[in-house]
Short mmCIF file of C-alpha atoms in Angstrom, two decimals:
data_model
loop_
_atom_site.label_atom_id
_atom_site.label_comp_id
_atom_site.label_asym_id
_atom_site.label_seq_id
_atom_site.Cartn_x
_atom_site.Cartn_y
_atom_site.Cartn_z
CA MET A 1 -111.05 258.14 94.25
CA SER A 2 -110.59 255.88 91.23
CA ALA A 3 -113.00 255.46 88.33
CA PRO A 4 -116.55 254.61 89.50
CA GLN A 5 -117.51 250.97 89.40
CA SER A 6 -120.39 249.92 87.18
CA ALA A 7 -123.51 248.46 88.72
CA SER A 8 -123.78 244.72 88.97
CA PRO A 9 -125.32 243.22 85.81
CA LEU A 10 -127.52 241.22 88.18
CA ASP A 11 -129.51 244.39 88.72
CA ARG A 12 -131.11 244.82 85.30
CA LEU A 13 -133.18 247.82 86.20
CA TRP A 14 -130.35 249.81 87.68
CA THR A 15 -127.96 248.76 84.90
CA ALA A 16 -130.43 249.88 82.25
CA PHE A 17 -131.02 253.20 83.99
CA ARG A 18 -127.31 253.90 84.26
CA ALA A 19 -126.87 253.03 80.59
CA LEU A 20 -129.57 255.53 79.66
CA VAL A 21 -127.97 258.26 81.74
CA ARG A 22 -124.50 257.56 80.36
CA ALA A 23 -125.88 257.56 76.83
CA GLU A 24 -127.10 261.11 77.36
CA LEU A 25 -123.71 262.17 78.72
CA PRO A 26 -121.24 260.69 76.23
CA SER A 27 -118.53 263.24 76.98
CA LEU A 28 -118.77 263.04 80.76
CA THR A 29 -115.30 261.57 81.13
CA PHE A 30 -113.77 264.49 79.25
CA LEU A 31 -115.10 267.10 81.65
CA GLY A 32 -112.58 266.14 84.33
CA ILE A 33 -109.01 267.13 85.14
CA TYR A 34 -106.66 264.19 85.44
CA GLU A 35 -103.27 263.64 87.01
CA TYR A 36 -100.69 262.20 84.66
CA ALA A 37 -96.97 261.47 85.04
CA VAL A 38 -94.54 263.04 82.57
CA GLN A 39 -92.71 260.34 80.62
CA ASP A 40 -90.91 262.52 78.10
CA VAL A 41 -90.74 266.15 77.01
CA HIS A 42 -90.06 267.42 73.52
CA GLY A 43 -89.02 270.88 72.41
CA SER A 44 -88.58 274.06 74.43
CA PRO A 45 -91.00 276.55 75.91
CA PRO A 46 -93.34 277.90 74.71
CA ASN A 47 -93.61 274.98 72.26
CA CYS A 48 -93.10 271.99 74.52
CA THR A 49 -95.07 268.80 74.00
CA VAL A 50 -95.35 266.07 76.57
CA ASP A 51 -95.70 262.29 76.64
CA CYS A 52 -97.50 261.22 79.79
CA SER A 53 -99.44 258.38 81.40
CA PRO A 54 -102.21 258.34 84.02
CA THR A 55 -101.00 258.01 87.60
CA ASP A 56 -104.25 256.18 88.42
CA THR A 57 -104.29 253.15 86.15
CA SER A 58 -107.94 252.47 86.92
CA LEU A 59 -108.96 255.59 85.02
CA PRO A 60 -110.51 254.89 81.61
CA LEU A 61 -107.92 257.02 79.81
CA PRO A 62 -104.86 256.04 77.80
CA ALA A 63 -101.27 257.25 77.86
CA LEU A 64 -100.85 260.32 75.68
CA SER A 65 -98.09 261.48 73.36
CA GLY A 66 -97.12 264.84 71.97
CA ILE A 67 -99.64 266.83 74.00
CA ALA A 68 -99.25 270.59 73.94
CA MET A 69 -98.86 272.62 77.12
CA ARG A 70 -101.20 275.45 78.01
CA SER A 71 -100.25 277.75 80.86
CA SER A 72 -102.80 278.81 83.45
CA VAL A 73 -100.81 282.04 83.92
CA GLY A 74 -100.42 284.35 80.96
CA GLY A 75 -96.89 284.88 79.82
CA VAL A 76 -95.53 281.80 81.56
CA ALA A 77 -94.23 278.81 79.63
CA CYS A 78 -92.28 275.95 81.11
CA LYS A 79 -90.54 272.71 80.32
CA PRO A 80 -91.65 270.12 82.89
CA THR A 81 -89.37 267.59 84.51
CA LYS A 82 -89.60 263.93 83.52
CA GLY A 83 -91.27 261.89 86.19
CA ASN A 84 -93.12 264.83 87.65
CA ARG A 85 -96.88 265.10 87.66
CA CYS A 86 -98.95 267.13 85.27
CA LEU A 87 -102.62 267.89 84.84
CA VAL A 88 -104.47 266.86 81.69
CA LEU A 89 -107.78 268.30 80.67
CA PHE A 90 -109.87 268.40 77.52
CA LEU A 91 -110.86 271.81 76.21
CA ASN A 92 -114.64 272.21 76.08
CA GLY A 93 -114.97 268.58 77.15
CA ASP A 94 -113.80 267.58 73.67
CA PRO A 95 -111.82 264.33 73.38
CA THR A 96 -110.03 265.77 70.35
CA LYS A 97 -108.52 268.62 72.41
CA PRO A 98 -106.32 267.31 75.24
CA VAL A 99 -103.88 269.80 76.79
CA ILE A 100 -101.41 269.81 79.68
CA PHE A 101 -102.59 272.51 82.03
CA GLY A 102 -100.19 272.41 84.96
CA THR A 103 -97.14 270.62 86.34
CA ASP A 104 -95.23 270.17 89.55
CA PRO A 105 -93.33 273.38 90.37
CA ASP A 106 -89.78 272.09 89.85
CA VAL A 107 -89.48 272.52 86.13
CA VAL A 108 -86.46 272.26 83.89
CA GLN A 109 -86.98 275.68 82.32
CA MET A 110 -89.42 278.52 82.77
CA ASN A 111 -89.95 281.48 80.46
CA LEU A 112 -91.57 284.76 81.38
CA SER A 113 -92.54 286.95 78.49
CA ALA A 114 -94.85 289.82 77.59
CA SER A 115 -95.24 292.10 74.59
CA SER A 116 -94.84 295.28 76.68
CA SER A 117 -93.32 294.82 80.12
CA VAL A 118 -92.96 292.35 82.97
CA ASN A 119 -93.55 293.76 86.44
CA ILE A 120 -92.64 292.08 89.70
CA ALA A 121 -94.06 293.67 92.86
CA GLY A 122 -92.42 293.23 96.24
CA GLY A 123 -92.72 294.24 99.91
CA GLY A 124 -96.47 294.38 99.90
CA MET A 125 -96.34 297.98 98.68
CA ALA A 126 -97.47 299.69 95.56
CA ALA A 127 -93.85 300.06 94.56
CA SER A 128 -92.46 298.05 91.71
CA GLU A 129 -89.02 297.31 90.35
CA HIS A 130 -88.64 297.14 86.66
CA VAL A 131 -86.92 294.02 85.50
CA ALA A 132 -85.79 295.16 82.09
CA THR A 133 -82.37 296.39 83.23
CA VAL A 134 -80.18 294.98 80.49
CA GLU A 135 -81.61 297.25 77.88
CA ALA A 136 -81.29 300.29 80.14
CA VAL A 137 -77.70 299.47 81.10
CA VAL A 138 -76.67 298.95 77.48
CA ASN A 139 -78.37 302.21 76.61
CA MET A 140 -76.48 304.06 79.31
CA PHE A 141 -73.10 302.60 78.38
CA THR A 142 -73.73 303.40 74.73
CA ASN A 143 -74.29 307.02 75.61
CA PHE A 144 -71.16 306.97 77.74
CA LEU A 145 -69.13 305.57 74.85
CA PHE A 146 -70.39 308.35 72.63
CA LEU A 147 -69.24 310.77 75.28
CA LEU A 148 -65.78 309.21 75.28
CA LEU A 149 -65.55 309.26 71.52
CA SER A 150 -66.33 312.93 71.54
CA GLN A 151 -63.09 313.51 73.45
CA GLY A 152 -60.79 312.38 70.67
CA ASP A 153 -57.36 310.81 71.19
CA ILE A 154 -57.11 309.23 74.63
CA SER A 155 -53.66 310.73 75.15
CA THR A 156 -55.27 314.11 75.14
CA TRP A 157 -57.90 313.30 77.67
CA THR A 158 -56.17 315.00 80.48
CA ASN A 159 -55.62 318.16 78.56
CA ALA A 160 -57.43 321.23 79.55
CA GLY A 161 -60.91 321.30 78.10
CA LYS A 162 -61.19 317.53 77.92
CA ILE A 163 -63.80 315.68 79.94
CA PHE A 164 -61.28 313.80 82.05
CA TYR A 165 -59.13 316.91 82.54
CA THR A 166 -57.92 317.00 86.04
CA LEU A 167 -55.07 318.39 87.94
CA GLU A 168 -54.05 316.94 91.19
CA GLY A 169 -56.81 317.73 93.61
CA VAL A 170 -58.96 319.27 90.89
CA PRO A 171 -61.98 317.21 89.84
CA GLY A 172 -63.05 316.47 86.25
CA THR A 173 -65.59 319.19 85.88
CA LEU A 174 -66.66 318.32 82.40
CA LEU A 175 -67.14 314.67 83.31
CA GLN A 176 -69.29 315.52 86.27
CA THR A 177 -71.41 317.77 84.17
CA ALA A 178 -71.82 315.13 81.48
CA LEU A 179 -72.77 312.43 83.97
CA ASN A 180 -75.22 314.73 85.68
CA ASN A 181 -76.83 315.44 82.34
CA MET A 182 -77.11 311.71 81.63
CA MET A 183 -78.92 311.20 84.89
CA ASP A 184 -81.11 314.17 84.35
CA GLY A 185 -84.49 313.58 85.83
CA CYS A 186 -83.33 310.93 88.25
CA ALA A 187 -84.29 313.13 91.19
CA LEU A 188 -80.70 313.35 92.26
CA THR A 189 -79.74 316.78 93.33
CA SER A 190 -77.13 318.53 91.35
CA LEU A 191 -73.93 317.53 93.01
CA PRO A 192 -71.32 320.01 94.04
CA ILE A 193 -68.05 319.81 92.27
CA THR A 194 -65.77 318.76 95.04
CA THR A 195 -62.98 316.37 95.51
CA GLY A 196 -64.15 312.81 95.81
CA PRO A 197 -62.85 309.24 95.68
CA THR A 198 -60.62 308.25 92.81
CA HIS A 199 -60.80 305.16 90.68
CA GLY A 200 -58.31 303.87 88.13
CA GLY A 201 -56.26 307.03 88.31
CA LEU A 202 -59.17 309.18 87.18
CA LEU A 203 -60.90 311.47 89.51
CA PHE A 204 -64.52 310.30 89.89
CA PRO A 205 -66.42 312.76 91.93
CA LEU A 206 -69.23 312.24 94.32
CA VAL A 207 -71.45 311.43 91.34
CA TYR A 208 -69.89 307.99 91.15
CA ALA A 209 -70.24 307.47 94.89
CA LYS A 210 -73.82 308.58 94.68
CA ILE A 211 -74.56 306.01 92.00
CA LEU A 212 -73.06 303.25 94.12
CA SER A 213 -74.93 304.22 97.25
CA THR A 214 -78.20 304.60 95.37
CA LEU A 215 -77.90 301.18 93.77
CA GLY A 216 -76.98 299.67 97.10
CA ALA A 217 -79.99 301.15 98.86
CA LYS A 218 -82.45 300.13 96.08
CA PRO A 219 -85.07 302.57 97.27
CA SER A 220 -88.70 301.88 96.53
CA ASP A 221 -89.63 304.08 93.67
CA ALA A 222 -93.04 303.92 92.06
CA SER A 223 -92.00 306.45 89.44
CA GLY A 224 -89.13 304.35 88.19
CA LEU A 225 -86.97 307.45 88.00
CA LEU A 226 -84.59 306.74 90.83
CA PRO A 227 -81.80 304.45 89.74
CA GLY A 228 -82.35 301.22 91.58
CA MET A 229 -81.52 297.67 90.71
CA GLY A 230 -83.55 297.22 87.57
CA ALA A 231 -84.55 300.83 87.09
CA PRO A 232 -84.98 301.11 83.35
CA ASN A 233 -84.58 304.84 83.03
CA VAL A 234 -81.62 306.75 84.32
CA ARG A 235 -82.74 309.64 82.18
CA THR A 236 -86.20 310.60 81.20
CA GLY A 237 -87.61 309.64 77.86
CA MET B 1 -137.20 233.87 49.53
CA SER B 2 -136.88 230.64 51.47
CA GLY B 3 -138.62 229.67 54.71
CA PRO B 4 -141.83 230.92 56.23
CA TYR B 5 -143.09 234.43 55.51
CA ALA B 6 -141.76 235.55 58.89
CA ASN B 7 -138.80 233.53 60.06
CA LEU B 8 -135.68 233.75 62.16
CA SER B 9 -132.88 232.17 60.17
CA GLY B 10 -135.45 229.79 58.68
CA ARG B 11 -137.36 229.12 61.91
CA ARG B 12 -141.00 230.14 61.76
CA ILE B 13 -141.91 233.12 63.87
CA ILE B 14 -145.25 232.69 65.56
CA SER B 15 -145.34 236.14 67.13
CA GLY B 16 -143.14 239.14 67.41
CA ASN B 17 -142.67 242.86 67.73
CA ILE B 18 -139.90 244.65 65.87
CA VAL B 19 -139.07 248.31 66.40
CA ILE B 20 -137.06 250.28 63.86
CA PRO B 21 -136.24 253.80 65.14
CA TYR B 22 -134.99 256.67 63.03
CA TRP B 23 -131.64 256.75 64.82
CA GLY B 24 -129.80 253.90 66.46
CA THR B 25 -130.36 250.22 65.92
CA TRP B 26 -133.52 248.17 65.54
CA THR B 27 -134.63 245.73 68.21
CA GLY B 28 -137.14 242.92 68.21
CA ASP B 29 -138.78 240.39 70.47
CA VAL B 30 -139.81 237.21 68.64
CA THR B 31 -141.15 233.82 69.53
CA ILE B 32 -140.33 230.88 67.30
CA ALA B 33 -142.17 227.59 67.09
CA GLN B 34 -139.32 225.41 68.30
CA SER B 35 -137.13 225.14 71.34
CA ASP B 36 -133.76 224.31 69.86
CA VAL B 37 -130.84 226.63 70.35
CA ILE B 38 -130.57 229.42 67.84
CA PRO B 39 -127.29 230.89 66.63
CA THR B 40 -126.08 234.17 68.06
CA GLN B 41 -126.07 235.79 64.63
CA VAL B 42 -129.41 235.59 62.84
CA SER B 43 -131.41 236.91 59.91
CA LEU B 44 -134.88 238.16 60.72
CA VAL B 45 -137.09 237.83 57.64
CA ILE B 46 -140.50 239.41 57.28
CA GLY B 47 -141.77 239.25 53.71
CA ASN B 48 -139.28 241.18 51.58
CA LEU B 49 -137.49 242.65 54.61
CA THR B 50 -134.36 240.92 55.89
CA LEU B 51 -132.66 242.30 58.98
CA VAL B 52 -129.25 241.10 60.12
CA GLY B 53 -129.10 240.98 63.88
CA SER B 54 -127.73 239.26 66.93
CA VAL B 55 -129.46 237.52 69.81
CA PHE B 56 -129.24 239.52 73.03
CA ARG B 57 -131.24 237.10 75.17
CA SER B 58 -133.29 233.97 74.55
CA PHE B 59 -135.14 231.40 76.64
CA THR B 60 -137.12 228.28 75.98
CA PHE B 61 -140.55 227.71 77.48
CA SER B 62 -143.21 225.14 76.65
CA GLY B 63 -141.67 224.05 73.41
CA ALA B 64 -141.19 227.56 72.07
CA ARG B 65 -138.26 229.88 72.20
CA SER B 66 -138.40 233.60 72.72
CA ALA B 67 -135.53 235.84 71.80
CA ARG B 68 -134.63 239.50 72.02
CA LEU B 69 -132.77 240.64 68.94
CA VAL B 70 -130.58 243.67 68.27
CA GLY B 71 -129.52 244.89 64.85
CA GLY B 72 -125.96 244.35 63.73
CA PHE B 73 -123.44 241.94 65.21
CA GLY B 74 -123.81 242.68 68.89
CA GLY B 75 -120.55 244.59 68.91
CA TRP B 76 -121.58 248.09 69.89
CA ARG B 77 -122.42 246.94 73.42
CA LYS B 78 -119.02 245.29 73.86
CA PRO B 79 -116.27 247.02 75.85
CA LEU B 80 -113.50 249.05 74.25
CA THR B 81 -110.02 249.70 75.60
CA ALA B 82 -108.59 253.18 75.96
CA ARG B 83 -106.53 254.42 73.06
CA ALA B 84 -104.93 257.70 71.98
CA TYR B 85 -104.76 258.87 68.38
CA GLN B 86 -102.56 261.64 67.03
CA ASN B 87 -101.78 262.82 63.54
CA PRO B 88 -100.50 266.36 62.86
CA GLY B 89 -102.08 266.07 59.42
CA GLY B 90 -105.50 265.40 60.89
CA LEU B 91 -107.48 262.36 62.00
CA SER B 92 -110.43 261.20 59.90
CA LEU B 93 -113.74 260.35 61.52
CA SER B 94 -114.02 257.17 59.48
CA MET B 95 -110.62 255.88 60.62
CA ILE B 96 -111.47 256.25 64.31
CA LEU B 97 -114.93 254.70 63.91
CA LYS B 98 -113.72 251.84 61.75
CA ASP B 99 -111.03 251.07 64.31
CA ALA B 100 -113.62 250.79 67.04
CA ALA B 101 -116.05 248.87 64.84
CA THR B 102 -113.40 246.36 63.80
CA GLU B 103 -112.36 245.78 67.40
CA VAL B 104 -115.91 244.81 68.38
CA GLY B 105 -116.94 242.99 65.23
CA GLU B 106 -119.14 245.63 63.64
CA SER B 107 -118.79 247.52 60.38
CA VAL B 108 -119.43 251.19 59.74
CA THR B 109 -119.84 253.48 56.75
CA VAL B 110 -119.43 257.25 57.02
CA ALA B 111 -121.42 259.15 54.41
CA ASN B 112 -119.41 262.37 54.61
CA ASP B 113 -116.03 261.84 56.14
CA THR B 114 -114.48 264.71 58.08
CA THR B 115 -111.35 265.51 60.07
CA VAL B 116 -111.97 265.55 63.80
CA GLY B 117 -108.67 267.24 64.67
CA THR B 118 -105.05 266.27 65.29
CA ASP B 119 -105.80 264.35 68.48
CA PHE B 120 -108.49 261.98 69.70
CA VAL B 121 -108.55 260.29 73.06
CA ARG B 122 -110.72 257.19 73.18
CA GLU B 123 -111.72 256.30 76.71
CA ALA B 124 -112.09 252.75 77.91
CA ALA B 125 -115.84 252.17 77.71
CA SER B 126 -118.15 249.38 78.77
CA ASP B 127 -119.99 249.82 75.50
CA ALA B 128 -118.32 250.69 72.21
CA SER B 129 -121.32 252.72 71.09
CA ARG B 130 -120.01 255.45 73.37
CA VAL B 131 -117.45 256.34 70.69
CA LEU B 132 -120.27 256.69 68.18
CA LYS B 133 -122.14 259.02 70.50
CA GLN B 134 -119.04 261.11 71.25
CA LEU B 135 -118.14 261.64 67.61
CA CYS B 136 -121.49 261.45 65.85
CA GLY B 137 -124.07 262.24 68.51
CA THR B 138 -127.28 260.53 67.48
CA LEU B 139 -126.56 260.69 63.75
CA TRP B 140 -126.09 257.00 63.09
CA TRP B 141 -128.41 254.08 62.31
CA MET B 142 -128.24 250.37 61.57
CA ASP B 143 -129.15 249.35 58.04
CA PRO B 144 -130.83 246.02 57.27
CA SER B 145 -127.56 244.37 56.29
CA GLY B 146 -126.04 245.07 59.72
CA VAL B 147 -123.81 247.96 58.63
CA THR B 148 -123.81 251.02 60.84
CA GLN B 149 -124.46 254.09 58.75
CA VAL B 150 -123.17 257.49 59.89
CA ALA B 151 -125.06 260.22 58.06
CA ALA B 152 -126.97 263.41 58.72
CA THR B 153 -130.23 261.85 57.55
CA ARG B 154 -131.65 258.55 56.45
CA PRO B 155 -132.47 258.08 52.78
CA THR B 156 -135.65 259.86 51.85
CA SER B 157 -137.90 258.70 49.05
CA THR B 158 -141.60 258.27 48.56
CA ILE B 159 -143.22 254.92 49.21
CA THR B 160 -144.86 253.97 45.95
CA THR B 161 -145.82 250.37 46.57
CA ASP B 162 -149.41 249.43 47.42
CA TYR B 163 -150.57 249.84 50.99
CA SER B 164 -153.75 250.37 52.95
CA ILE B 165 -154.17 252.66 55.92
CA ILE B 166 -156.14 250.52 58.33
CA SER B 167 -156.27 253.09 61.09
CA TRP B 168 -154.94 256.54 61.70
CA SER B 169 -154.59 258.63 64.84
CA GLY B 170 -154.05 262.22 63.82
CA ALA B 171 -153.44 263.30 67.41
CA ARG B 172 -150.74 260.70 67.94
CA GLY B 173 -149.43 260.78 64.37
CA ARG B 174 -149.67 256.99 64.26
CA PHE B 175 -150.73 254.91 61.27
CA THR B 176 -151.52 251.21 61.05
CA VAL B 177 -150.63 250.01 57.57
CA ALA B 178 -151.31 246.81 55.68
CA THR B 179 -148.58 246.21 53.11
CA GLU B 180 -146.55 243.52 51.44
CA ASP B 181 -143.58 245.91 51.18
CA PHE B 182 -142.10 245.68 54.66
CA ALA B 183 -138.70 246.69 53.31
CA GLY B 184 -140.16 249.93 52.02
CA TRP B 185 -141.66 251.07 55.31
CA VAL B 186 -138.56 252.28 57.11
CA PRO B 187 -137.81 255.55 58.88
CA GLY B 188 -137.00 258.44 56.61
CA ARG B 189 -139.35 257.51 53.79
CA THR B 190 -142.42 259.58 52.99
CA PHE B 191 -145.95 258.62 52.12
CA SER B 192 -149.35 260.05 51.29
CA ASN B 193 -152.41 258.82 49.43
CA ALA B 194 -156.01 259.62 48.79
CA VAL B 195 -156.92 258.92 52.39
CA VAL B 196 -153.91 260.58 54.01
CA THR B 197 -153.29 263.54 51.80
CA GLN B 198 -150.70 265.23 54.01
CA VAL B 199 -147.21 264.02 53.14
CA SER B 200 -145.77 262.34 56.20
CA THR B 201 -142.27 261.16 56.98
CA VAL B 202 -141.86 257.89 58.80
CA SER B 203 -140.14 258.45 62.14
CA LEU B 204 -140.45 255.04 63.77
CA VAL B 205 -141.75 251.70 62.54
CA THR B 206 -143.14 248.86 64.60
CA ILE B 207 -143.86 245.56 62.84
CA ALA B 208 -146.38 243.53 64.80
CA LEU B 209 -146.55 239.80 64.07
CA SER B 210 -149.52 238.11 65.69
CA ASN B 211 -150.28 234.53 66.56
CA GLU B 212 -153.19 234.72 64.13
CA GLY B 213 -150.82 235.15 61.24
CA THR B 214 -151.24 238.86 60.65
CA ALA B 215 -148.38 241.25 60.06
CA ARG B 216 -149.03 244.93 60.47
CA VAL B 217 -146.84 248.00 60.18
CA GLU B 218 -147.35 250.75 62.67
CA ALA B 219 -145.66 253.95 61.57
CA LEU B 220 -145.17 257.05 63.66
CA ALA B 221 -145.04 260.15 61.56
CA ALA B 222 -142.40 262.75 62.24
#
């Protein structure tokens, strides 16, 4: 429905009545939500501004420039696509406060952010997978590098007492112990020290295979302790 | 002063009723003693009061012409196109109002200019006064020279010229006044005398011009 048509000026009584009503509601137009088309976008989320024009040219509203975006979902900021539609409203019905409140879903860029954590639930269950994996992975590799540095010259790594010490058929006991300690609290049972698959000439025991199979299975874990894709904690704390 | 005591751009007024409210613009219905066409822009003179106004409607009948007058230049009832304003440094109220006033042939003065924000969206309106209402609410009035005044109050001062209270309705707060100072009896001004000891503020003025040649002020007290 386009903008309402005014009464015929031939009807003086009705015209006068409508004028009185409109005079008492001067901000009526600014209580609506209007569909606009994005003409240009400036900046990046969360500080995008938009130039847009009404899709219905019969509306009594002008094209707008440099209008800020306001997300209807906390933590979400996007950069809309030129030519797509957006919704314009006026905060508190105030013509001095236009904002873009929504756009078509195919945006150029979308940001998700929160001061504490971002949770994404799946499978209709109470389980959740933590998304902040990069930090956890970097943390784990940092600890592993410290472990390596503690072993001194790499040429001595296979010597007795070193973490990668192995004889043919004999697993790296110290390495297994160290890895188990790193994953302490992950609800993995303490693995037996037995011969397992090798990788890169070093003997990686069943611990390594366990990590691979656990990541592959991605079990639902409400506690966040089991290492799954995105599990932030492979050790408690 | 030239022309009859009460005249419309020099044409004698034989009867009329002029209403001057506290807020908004004055209006008047007058009948002049001739049938020729009158200009759209007129000066309504009653004694020492001169009001600049425009003719909203007029008709001739039996050698006389009647006209409905509105204060100002007839611009505030003209349409306005939609327009968007933006200034990161802030938009002044006076700039937006003067834009609208200029587009429709009116003039406006803002007593205390303010910043409305960094954006203002002006809708296309069938009457330009809608912008006044959106930004100023009711706080505007038409002065006798046809300039729209935007202010929190009208000027207040005591009426000191001679006048006689002909009748007074305490229940209705309505006074009928005989005075030669029509320019002094405008909304916002205060009055009291030996008969009406309570200081009253004029809220609305009606000037009644009769066929018998009398001119009376009827003032509603606030």
